[in-house]
Coordinates of C-alpha atoms and ligand atoms in Angstrom, one line a residue:
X1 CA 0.0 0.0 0.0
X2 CA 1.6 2.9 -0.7
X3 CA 1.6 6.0 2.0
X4 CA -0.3 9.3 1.3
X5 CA 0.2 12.4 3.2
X6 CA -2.9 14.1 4.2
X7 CA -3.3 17.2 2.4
X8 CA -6.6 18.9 3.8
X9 CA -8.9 21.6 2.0
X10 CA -11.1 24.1 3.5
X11 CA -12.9 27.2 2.5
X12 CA -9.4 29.0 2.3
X13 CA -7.9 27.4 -0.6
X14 CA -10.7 25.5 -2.4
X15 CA -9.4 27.4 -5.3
X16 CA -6.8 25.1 -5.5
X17 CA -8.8 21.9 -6.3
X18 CA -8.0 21.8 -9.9
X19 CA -11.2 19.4 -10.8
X20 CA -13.7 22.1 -9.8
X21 CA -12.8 23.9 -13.0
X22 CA -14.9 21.9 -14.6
X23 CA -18.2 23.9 -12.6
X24 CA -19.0 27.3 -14.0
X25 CA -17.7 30.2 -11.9
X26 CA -21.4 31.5 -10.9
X27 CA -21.5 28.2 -8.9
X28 CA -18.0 28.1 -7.7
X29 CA -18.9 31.9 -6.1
X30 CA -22.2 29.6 -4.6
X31 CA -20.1 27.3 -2.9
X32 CA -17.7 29.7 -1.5
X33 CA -20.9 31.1 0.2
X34 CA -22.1 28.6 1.5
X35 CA -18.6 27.7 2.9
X36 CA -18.9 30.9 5.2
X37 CA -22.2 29.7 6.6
X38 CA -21.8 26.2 7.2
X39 CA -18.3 24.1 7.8
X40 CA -16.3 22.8 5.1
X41 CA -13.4 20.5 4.6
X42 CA -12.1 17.8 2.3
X43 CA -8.8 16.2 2.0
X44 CA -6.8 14.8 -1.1
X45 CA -8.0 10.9 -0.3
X46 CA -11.9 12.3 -0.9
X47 CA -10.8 14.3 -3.9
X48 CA -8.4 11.8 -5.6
X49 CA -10.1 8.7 -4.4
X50 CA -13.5 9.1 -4.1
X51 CA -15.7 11.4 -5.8
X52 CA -16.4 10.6 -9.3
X53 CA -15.4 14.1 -11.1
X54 CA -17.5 13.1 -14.8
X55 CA -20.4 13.3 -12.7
X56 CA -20.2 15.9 -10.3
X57 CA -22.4 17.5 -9.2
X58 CA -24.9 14.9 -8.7
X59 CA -22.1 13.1 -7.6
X60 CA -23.1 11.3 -4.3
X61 CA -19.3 11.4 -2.7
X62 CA -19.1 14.7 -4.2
X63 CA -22.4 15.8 -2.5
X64 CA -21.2 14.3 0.9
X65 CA -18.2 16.9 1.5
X66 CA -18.9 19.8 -0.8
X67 CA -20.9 22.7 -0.2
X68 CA -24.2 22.7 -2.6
X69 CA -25.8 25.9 -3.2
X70 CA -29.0 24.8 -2.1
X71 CA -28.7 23.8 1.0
X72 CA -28.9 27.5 2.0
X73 CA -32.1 29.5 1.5
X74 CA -32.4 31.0 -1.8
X75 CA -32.6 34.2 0.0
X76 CA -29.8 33.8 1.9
X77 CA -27.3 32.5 -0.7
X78 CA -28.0 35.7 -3.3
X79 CA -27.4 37.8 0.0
X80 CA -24.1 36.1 0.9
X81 CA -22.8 35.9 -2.5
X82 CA -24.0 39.4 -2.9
X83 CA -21.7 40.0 0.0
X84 CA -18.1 38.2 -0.8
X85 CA -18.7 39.8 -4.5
X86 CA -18.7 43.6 -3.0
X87 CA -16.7 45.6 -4.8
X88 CA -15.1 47.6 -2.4
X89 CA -15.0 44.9 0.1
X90 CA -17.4 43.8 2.4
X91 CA -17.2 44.9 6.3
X92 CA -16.4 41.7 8.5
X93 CA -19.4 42.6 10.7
X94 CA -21.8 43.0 8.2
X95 CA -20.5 39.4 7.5
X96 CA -20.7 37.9 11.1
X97 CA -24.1 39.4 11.3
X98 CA -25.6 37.4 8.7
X99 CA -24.0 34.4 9.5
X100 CA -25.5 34.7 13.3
X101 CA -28.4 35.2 11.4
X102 CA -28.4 32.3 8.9
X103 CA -26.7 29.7 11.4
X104 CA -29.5 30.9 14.7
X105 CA -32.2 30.1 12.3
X106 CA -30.7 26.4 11.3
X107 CA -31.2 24.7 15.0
X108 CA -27.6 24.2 15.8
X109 CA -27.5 22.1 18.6
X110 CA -30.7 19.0 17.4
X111 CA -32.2 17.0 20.4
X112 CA -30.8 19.4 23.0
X113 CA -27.3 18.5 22.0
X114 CA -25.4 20.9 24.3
X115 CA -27.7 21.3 27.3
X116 CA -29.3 18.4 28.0
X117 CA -27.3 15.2 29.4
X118 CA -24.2 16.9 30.5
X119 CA -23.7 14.7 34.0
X120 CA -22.9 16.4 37.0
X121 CA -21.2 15.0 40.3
X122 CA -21.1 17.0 43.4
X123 CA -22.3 20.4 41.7
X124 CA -19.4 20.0 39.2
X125 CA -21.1 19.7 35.8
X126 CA -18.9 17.2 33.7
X127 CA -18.0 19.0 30.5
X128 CA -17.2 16.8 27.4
X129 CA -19.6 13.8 28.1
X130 CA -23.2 12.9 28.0
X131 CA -24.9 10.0 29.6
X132 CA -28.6 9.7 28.4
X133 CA -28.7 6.1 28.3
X134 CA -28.3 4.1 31.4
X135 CA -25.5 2.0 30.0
X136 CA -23.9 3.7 27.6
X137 CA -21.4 6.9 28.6
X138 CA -20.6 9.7 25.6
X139 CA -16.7 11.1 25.8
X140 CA -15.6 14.1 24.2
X141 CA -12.1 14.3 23.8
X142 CA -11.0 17.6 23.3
X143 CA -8.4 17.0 20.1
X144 CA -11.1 14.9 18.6
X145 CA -13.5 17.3 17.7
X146 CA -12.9 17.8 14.1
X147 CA -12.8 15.9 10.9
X148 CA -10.7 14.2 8.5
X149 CA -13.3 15.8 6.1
X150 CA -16.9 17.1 6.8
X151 CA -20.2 15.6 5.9
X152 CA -22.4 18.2 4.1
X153 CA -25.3 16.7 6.6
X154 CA -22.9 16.6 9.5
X155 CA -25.6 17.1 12.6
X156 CA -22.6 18.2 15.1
X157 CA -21.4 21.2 12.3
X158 CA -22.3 23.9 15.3
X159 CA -19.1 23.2 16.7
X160 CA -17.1 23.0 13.5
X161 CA -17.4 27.0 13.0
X162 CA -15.2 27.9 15.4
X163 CA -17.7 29.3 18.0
X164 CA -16.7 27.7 21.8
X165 CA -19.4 27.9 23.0
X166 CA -21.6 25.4 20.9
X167 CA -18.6 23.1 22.0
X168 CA -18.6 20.4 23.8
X169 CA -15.2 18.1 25.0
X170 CA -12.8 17.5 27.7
X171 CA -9.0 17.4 27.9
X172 CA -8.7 15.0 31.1
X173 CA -9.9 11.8 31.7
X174 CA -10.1 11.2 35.4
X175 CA -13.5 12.8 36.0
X176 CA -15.0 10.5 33.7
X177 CA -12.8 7.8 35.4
X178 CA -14.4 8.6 38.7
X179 CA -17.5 9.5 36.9
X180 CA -17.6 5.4 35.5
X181 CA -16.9 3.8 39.0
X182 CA -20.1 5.5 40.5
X183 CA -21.8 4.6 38.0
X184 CA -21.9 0.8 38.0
X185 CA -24.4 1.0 35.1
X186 CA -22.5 1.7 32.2
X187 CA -20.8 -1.0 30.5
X188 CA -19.5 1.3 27.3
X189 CA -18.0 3.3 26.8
X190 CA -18.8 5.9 23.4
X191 CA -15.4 7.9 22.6
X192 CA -16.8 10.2 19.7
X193 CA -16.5 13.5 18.1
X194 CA -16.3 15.2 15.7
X195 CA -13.7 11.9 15.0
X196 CA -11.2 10.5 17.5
X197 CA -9.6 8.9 15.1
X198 CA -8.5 12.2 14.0
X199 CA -6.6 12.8 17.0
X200 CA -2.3 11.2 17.4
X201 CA -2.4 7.4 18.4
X202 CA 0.1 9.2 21.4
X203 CA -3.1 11.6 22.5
X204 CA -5.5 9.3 22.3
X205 CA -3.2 6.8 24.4
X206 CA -3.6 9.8 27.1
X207 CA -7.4 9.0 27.6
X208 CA -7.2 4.9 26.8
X209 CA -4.7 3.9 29.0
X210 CA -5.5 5.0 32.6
X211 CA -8.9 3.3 31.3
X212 CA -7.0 0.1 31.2
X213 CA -5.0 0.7 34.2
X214 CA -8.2 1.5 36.7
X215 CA -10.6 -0.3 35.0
X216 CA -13.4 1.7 36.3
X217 CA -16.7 0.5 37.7
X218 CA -18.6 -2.3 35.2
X219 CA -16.9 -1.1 31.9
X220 CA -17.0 -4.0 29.2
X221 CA -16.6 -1.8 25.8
X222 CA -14.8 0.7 24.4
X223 CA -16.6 2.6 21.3
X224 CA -15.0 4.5 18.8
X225 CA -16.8 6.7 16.6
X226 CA -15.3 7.4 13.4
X227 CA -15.6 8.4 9.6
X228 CA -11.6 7.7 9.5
X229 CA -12.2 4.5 7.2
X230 CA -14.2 6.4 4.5
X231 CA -12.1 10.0 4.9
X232 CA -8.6 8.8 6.0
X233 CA -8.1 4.5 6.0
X234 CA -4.4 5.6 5.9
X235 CA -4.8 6.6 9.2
X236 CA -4.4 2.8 10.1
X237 CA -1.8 1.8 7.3
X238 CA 0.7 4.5 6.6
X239 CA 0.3 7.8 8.9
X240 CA 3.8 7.9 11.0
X241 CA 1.8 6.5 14.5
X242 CA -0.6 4.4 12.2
X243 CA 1.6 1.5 14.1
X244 CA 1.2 2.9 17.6
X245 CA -2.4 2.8 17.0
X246 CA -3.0 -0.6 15.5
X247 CA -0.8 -1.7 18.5
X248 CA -3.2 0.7 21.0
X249 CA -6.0 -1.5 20.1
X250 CA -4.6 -4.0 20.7
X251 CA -3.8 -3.6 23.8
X252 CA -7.3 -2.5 24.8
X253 CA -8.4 -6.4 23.4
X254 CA -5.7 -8.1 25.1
X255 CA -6.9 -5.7 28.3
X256 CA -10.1 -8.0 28.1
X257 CA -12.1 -4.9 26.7
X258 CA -14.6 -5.5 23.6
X259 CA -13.0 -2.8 20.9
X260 CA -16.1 -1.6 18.7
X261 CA -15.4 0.4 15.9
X262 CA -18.7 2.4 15.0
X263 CA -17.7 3.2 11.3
X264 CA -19.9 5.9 9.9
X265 CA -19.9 4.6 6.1
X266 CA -22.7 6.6 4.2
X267 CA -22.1 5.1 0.4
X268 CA -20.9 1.9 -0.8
X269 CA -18.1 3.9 -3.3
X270 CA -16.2 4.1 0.7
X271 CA -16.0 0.8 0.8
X272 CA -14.2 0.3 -2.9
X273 CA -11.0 1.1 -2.5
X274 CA -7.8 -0.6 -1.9
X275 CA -7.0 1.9 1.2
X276 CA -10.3 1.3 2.9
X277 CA -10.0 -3.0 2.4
X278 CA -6.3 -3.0 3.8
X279 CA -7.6 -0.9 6.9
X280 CA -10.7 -3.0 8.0
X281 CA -8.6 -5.9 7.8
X282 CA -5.6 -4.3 9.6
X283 CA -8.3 -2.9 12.6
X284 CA -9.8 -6.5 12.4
X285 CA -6.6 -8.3 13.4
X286 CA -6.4 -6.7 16.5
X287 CA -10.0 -7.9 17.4
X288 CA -11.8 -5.1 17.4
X289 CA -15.2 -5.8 15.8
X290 CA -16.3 -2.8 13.2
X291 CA -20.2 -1.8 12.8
X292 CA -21.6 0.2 10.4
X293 CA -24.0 2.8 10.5
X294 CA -25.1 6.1 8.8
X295 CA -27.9 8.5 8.4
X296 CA -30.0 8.5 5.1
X297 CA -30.3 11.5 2.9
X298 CA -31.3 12.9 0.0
X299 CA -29.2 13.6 -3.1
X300 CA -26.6 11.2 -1.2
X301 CA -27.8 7.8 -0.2
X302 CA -31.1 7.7 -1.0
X303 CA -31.5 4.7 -3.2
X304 CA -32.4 1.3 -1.9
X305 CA -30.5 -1.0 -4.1
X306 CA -27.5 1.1 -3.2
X307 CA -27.9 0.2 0.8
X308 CA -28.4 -3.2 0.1
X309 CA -25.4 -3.5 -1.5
X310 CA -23.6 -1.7 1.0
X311 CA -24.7 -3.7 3.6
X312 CA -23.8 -6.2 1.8
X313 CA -20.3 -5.5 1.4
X314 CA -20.0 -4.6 4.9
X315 CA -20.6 -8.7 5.7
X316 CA -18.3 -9.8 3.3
X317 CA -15.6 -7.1 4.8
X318 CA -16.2 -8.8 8.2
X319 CA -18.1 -5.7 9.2
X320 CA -21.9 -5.9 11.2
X321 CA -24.2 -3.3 9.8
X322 CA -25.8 -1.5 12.6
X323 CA -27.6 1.2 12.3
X324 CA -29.7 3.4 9.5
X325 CA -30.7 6.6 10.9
X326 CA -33.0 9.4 9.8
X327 CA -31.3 13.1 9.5
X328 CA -31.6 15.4 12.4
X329 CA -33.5 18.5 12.2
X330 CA -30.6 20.7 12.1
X331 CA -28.4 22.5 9.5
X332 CA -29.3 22.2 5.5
X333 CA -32.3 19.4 6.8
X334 CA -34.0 21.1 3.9
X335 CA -32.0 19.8 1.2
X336 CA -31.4 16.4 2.4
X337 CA -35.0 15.7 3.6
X338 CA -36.4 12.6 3.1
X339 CA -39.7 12.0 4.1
X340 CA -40.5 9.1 7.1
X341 CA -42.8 6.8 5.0
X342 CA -40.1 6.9 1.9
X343 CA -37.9 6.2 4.4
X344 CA -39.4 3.4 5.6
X345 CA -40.1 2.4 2.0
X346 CA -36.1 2.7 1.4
X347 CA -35.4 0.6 4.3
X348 CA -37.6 -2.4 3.9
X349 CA -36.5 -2.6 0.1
X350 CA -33.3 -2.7 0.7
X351 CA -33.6 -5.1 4.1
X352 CA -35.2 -7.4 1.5
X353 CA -32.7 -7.9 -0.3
X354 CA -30.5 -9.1 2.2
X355 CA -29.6 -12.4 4.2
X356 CA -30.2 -12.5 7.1
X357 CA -26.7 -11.8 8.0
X358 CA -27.0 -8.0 7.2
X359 CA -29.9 -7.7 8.5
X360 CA -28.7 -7.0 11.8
X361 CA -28.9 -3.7 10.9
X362 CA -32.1 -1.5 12.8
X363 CA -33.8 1.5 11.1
X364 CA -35.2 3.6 10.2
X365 CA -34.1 5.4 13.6
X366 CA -34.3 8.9 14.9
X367 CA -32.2 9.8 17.7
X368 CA -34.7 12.5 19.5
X369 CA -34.9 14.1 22.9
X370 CA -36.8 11.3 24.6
X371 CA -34.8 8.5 23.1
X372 CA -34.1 6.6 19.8
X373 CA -37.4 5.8 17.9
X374 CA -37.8 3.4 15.5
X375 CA -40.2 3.6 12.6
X376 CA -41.1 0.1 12.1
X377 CA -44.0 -0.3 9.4
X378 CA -46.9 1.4 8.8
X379 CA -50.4 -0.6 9.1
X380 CA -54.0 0.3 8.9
X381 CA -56.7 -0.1 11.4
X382 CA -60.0 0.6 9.9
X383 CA -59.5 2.1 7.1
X384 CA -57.1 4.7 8.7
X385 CA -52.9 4.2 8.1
X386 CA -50.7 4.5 11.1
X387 CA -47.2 4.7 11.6
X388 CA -46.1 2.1 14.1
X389 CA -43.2 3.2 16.4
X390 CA -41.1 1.8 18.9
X391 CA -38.6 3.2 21.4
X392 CA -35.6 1.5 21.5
X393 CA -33.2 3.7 23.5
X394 CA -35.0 5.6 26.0
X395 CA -34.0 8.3 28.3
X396 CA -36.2 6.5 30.5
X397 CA -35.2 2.3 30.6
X398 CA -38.7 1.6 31.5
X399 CA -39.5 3.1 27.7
X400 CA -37.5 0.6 25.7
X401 CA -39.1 -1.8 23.8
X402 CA -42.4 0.4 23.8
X403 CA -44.4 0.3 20.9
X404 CA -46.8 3.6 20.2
X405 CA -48.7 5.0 17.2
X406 CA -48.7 7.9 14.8
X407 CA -50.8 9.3 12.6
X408 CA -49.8 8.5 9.0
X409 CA -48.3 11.9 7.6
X410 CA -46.6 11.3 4.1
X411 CA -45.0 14.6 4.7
X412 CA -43.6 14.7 8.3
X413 CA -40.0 13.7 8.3
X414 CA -39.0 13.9 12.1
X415 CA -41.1 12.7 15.6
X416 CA -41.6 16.6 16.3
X417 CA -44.2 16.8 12.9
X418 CA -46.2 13.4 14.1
X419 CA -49.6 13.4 15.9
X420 CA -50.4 10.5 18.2
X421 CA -52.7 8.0 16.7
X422 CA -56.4 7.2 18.5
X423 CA -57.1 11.1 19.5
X424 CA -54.5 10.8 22.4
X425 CA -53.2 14.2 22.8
X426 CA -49.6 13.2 23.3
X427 CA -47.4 10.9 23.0
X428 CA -46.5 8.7 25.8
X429 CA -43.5 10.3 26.7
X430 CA -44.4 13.5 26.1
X431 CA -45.6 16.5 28.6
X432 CA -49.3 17.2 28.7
X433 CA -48.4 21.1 29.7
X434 CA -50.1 20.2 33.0
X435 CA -48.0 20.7 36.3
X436 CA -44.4 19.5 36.4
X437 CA -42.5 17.9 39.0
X438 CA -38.7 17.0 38.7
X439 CA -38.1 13.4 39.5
X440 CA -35.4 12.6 42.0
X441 CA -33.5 10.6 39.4
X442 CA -33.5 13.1 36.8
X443 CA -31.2 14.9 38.9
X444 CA -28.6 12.9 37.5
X445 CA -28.7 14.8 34.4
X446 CA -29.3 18.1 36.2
X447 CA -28.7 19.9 33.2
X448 CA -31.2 18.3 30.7
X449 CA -34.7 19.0 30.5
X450 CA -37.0 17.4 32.7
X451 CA -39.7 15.2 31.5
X452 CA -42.4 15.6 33.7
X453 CA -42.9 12.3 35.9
X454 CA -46.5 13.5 35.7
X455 CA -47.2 13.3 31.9
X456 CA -45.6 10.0 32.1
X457 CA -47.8 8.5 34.6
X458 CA -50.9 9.9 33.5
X459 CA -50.0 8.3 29.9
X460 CA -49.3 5.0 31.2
X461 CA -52.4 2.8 30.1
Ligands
PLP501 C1 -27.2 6.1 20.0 C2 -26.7 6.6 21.3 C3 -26.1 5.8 22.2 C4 -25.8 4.3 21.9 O1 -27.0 3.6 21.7 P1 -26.9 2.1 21.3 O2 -28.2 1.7 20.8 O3 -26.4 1.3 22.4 O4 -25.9 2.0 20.1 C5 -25.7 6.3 23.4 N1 -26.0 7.6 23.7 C6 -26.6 8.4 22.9 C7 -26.8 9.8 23.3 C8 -27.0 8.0 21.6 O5 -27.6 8.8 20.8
SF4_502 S1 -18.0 12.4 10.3 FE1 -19.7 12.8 11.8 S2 -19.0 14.5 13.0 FE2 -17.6 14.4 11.2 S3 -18.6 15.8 9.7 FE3 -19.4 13.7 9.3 S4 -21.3 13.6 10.5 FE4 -20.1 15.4 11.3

């Protein structure tokens, strides 16, 4: 295999990317203005590797890290471009203005990203993790939160544009150390971004290894949450610590520690090249297991045969499809929309043409305040369609496995546009906008915002 230096590409020197010569300037000027709204970044593996230049700009890889004019407002874009194409200059605050503006109005932080299940331990809120399901703990690491290249869709892009405050990480591990021995219910451990992977094997060996050394309360798996395999598979074969960190991993197997690589592969073209099949199988050899999972989107992914093929490929790679996901309300939504019945309709086509092998994959999912919610059919009860729904991560444990109702709406595309089905006025886990009372053991997550026990109970059949 031979090496490849990483040569990134941002808004500053797009210029430079010879094959977008081929787009006429008036859309060139587009995507430089949508650059200054929303993050952008590609590197010489995506440009040289990946994206199919004949066809660009339908181009799906091509459509995954570049900037499209429409995912801004039409309003907005002419203003922007208006802007950068001043004349005598435009005045940096007349910029920043707009892009508070633009970015305010695109819900930057989905789900209650940055407030809601930040832990906090004797009045000392824990900055850089999240714990909203009972076994499962969210880390931060501070030099992880950025990309080896940014996904148009990306659903974390308020903290790619520089602004600290919608940021979230931590540079130290021991509070999350102490954090995991009180808490006797977490077994893994989620080390995501941004991309870890992004950060040196020698940094990342900061947070991993007094892991091993304590071996804090009931931890039995380390996640990693990464794009590095479609964006950057040198970084296992040829980067100057790609050793150290093949030889990290495995020490976190040999540790006794399940290693699960949650590979965010959105198109099958990431899985067909030489680079990407040398670094499954190099990450494989340590034991680490790799599942797959990715949000589906217009313009990108949204093509049954296409998933089943992936998924496909993902098996014979020795990789365990896990998860398709639904697009967040946040950023360009708009463009990438897909309704939740075409959804479903994408999902079941392509879960039919699978063995049974691939199909441990589970979708169509929506990761949403009160939990992961999975859209799993539509059926009709007489004479009127309904979308049938089941919680499978809950904020609340009692929640899992819960099935509920919706109102068929060919339109709506997230949980927030559904009515309950059967006249109810909300859904189970939902407030009724009567009275509300803090539970005790929500006080765990002082920060999030409180369900109210009461609309629980009073839903409760
Ligand atoms: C998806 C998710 C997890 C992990 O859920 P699994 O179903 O165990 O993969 C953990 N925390 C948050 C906040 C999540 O969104
Ligand atoms: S890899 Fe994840 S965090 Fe990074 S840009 Fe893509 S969606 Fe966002």
């Amino acid at each position: 295999m031979k090496a490849k230096r990483f040569r990134p590409y941002s808004a500053a020197n797009i210029d430079s990317i010879t094959q977008l010569k081929r787009l006429p300037k008036s859309q060139l000027r587009e995507m430089q203005a949508v650059a200054k709204i929303l993050p952008f970044r590609t590197n010489n593996y995506v440009v040289e590797e990946l994206i199919d230049w004949s066809r660009i700009p339908e181009d799906p890889l091509f459509q995954l890290t570049f900037p499209q004019p429409q995912m801004l407002h039409k309003s907005d874009l002419r203003r922007i471009t208006e802007l950068l194409a001043t004349e005598t200059g435009y005045s940096p605050e007349q910029l920043k203005s707009e892009q508070y503006r633009i970015r305010t109005a695109m819900n930057p932080h989905p789900a209650g990203q940055l407030q809601l299940n930040v832990p906090e331990e004797e009045g000392e809120v824990l900055h850089g993790m999240q714990h909203k399901y009972d076994e499962t703990v969210l880390f931060f690491p501070k030099q992880g939160q950025t990309c080896h290249a940014y996904c148009t869709y990306c659903f974390r892009w308020a903290q790619f544009i520089g602004n600290k405050e919608l940021q979230m990480a931590s540079g130290e591990v021991e509070p999350l150390i102490r954090y995991l021995d009180r808490h006797p219910e977490v077994s893994d451990l989620l080390i995501t971004g941004g991309d870890p992977m992004f950060m040196r094997s020698s940094v990342l060996r900061r947070y991993i290894e007094p892991l091993l050394r304590h071996r804090p309360g009931n931890l039995q798996t380390i996640r990693i949450g990464t794009k590095s395999l479609s964006y950057w598979p040198y970084r296992y074969l040829s980067d100057k610590d790609s050793d150290d960190l093949i030889s990290l991993f495995h020490e976190i197997t040999t540790a006794g520690y399940h290693l699960s690589i949650m590979a965010h592969f959105t198109h099958i073209r990431e899985l067909s090249t030489l680079a990407v099949e040398a670094a499954i199988r190099r990450i494989k050899e340590t034991g680490a297991i790799i599942r797959c999972q990715s949000p589906i989107v217009r313009h990108i992914n949204d093509d049954a045969s296409m998933w089943a093929e992936m998924w496909r490929r993902e098996v014979q790679l020795g990789m365990i499809p896990y998860y398709m996901f639904i697009a967040r309300d946040t950023g360009p939504k708009a463009y990438f929309d897909i309704p939740i019945a075409e959804t479903l309709k994408l999902f079941s086509d392509a879960y039919r043409q699978v063995s049974g092998l691939a199909r441990t994959v589970r979708g169509p999912s929506m990761s949403a305040k009160p939990g992961k919610i999975l859209v799993d059919g539509i059926t009709e009860i007489e004479g009127e369609k309904y979308f049938v729904l089941k919680m499978i991560q809950g904020r609340e444990a009692s929640w899992v496995n819960k099935v509920f109702y919706a109102r068929y709406d060919p339109k709506a595309s997230w949980i927030t546009e559904l009515k309950p089905a059967f006249g109810e006025r909300c859904f189970f886990f939902e407030s009724n906008g009567r009275g509300s009372r803090t539970p005790l053991k929500q006080l765990r997550n002082a920060a999030m915002e409180a369900i109210p026990e009461a609309a629980i109970s009073i839903h409760r059949k």
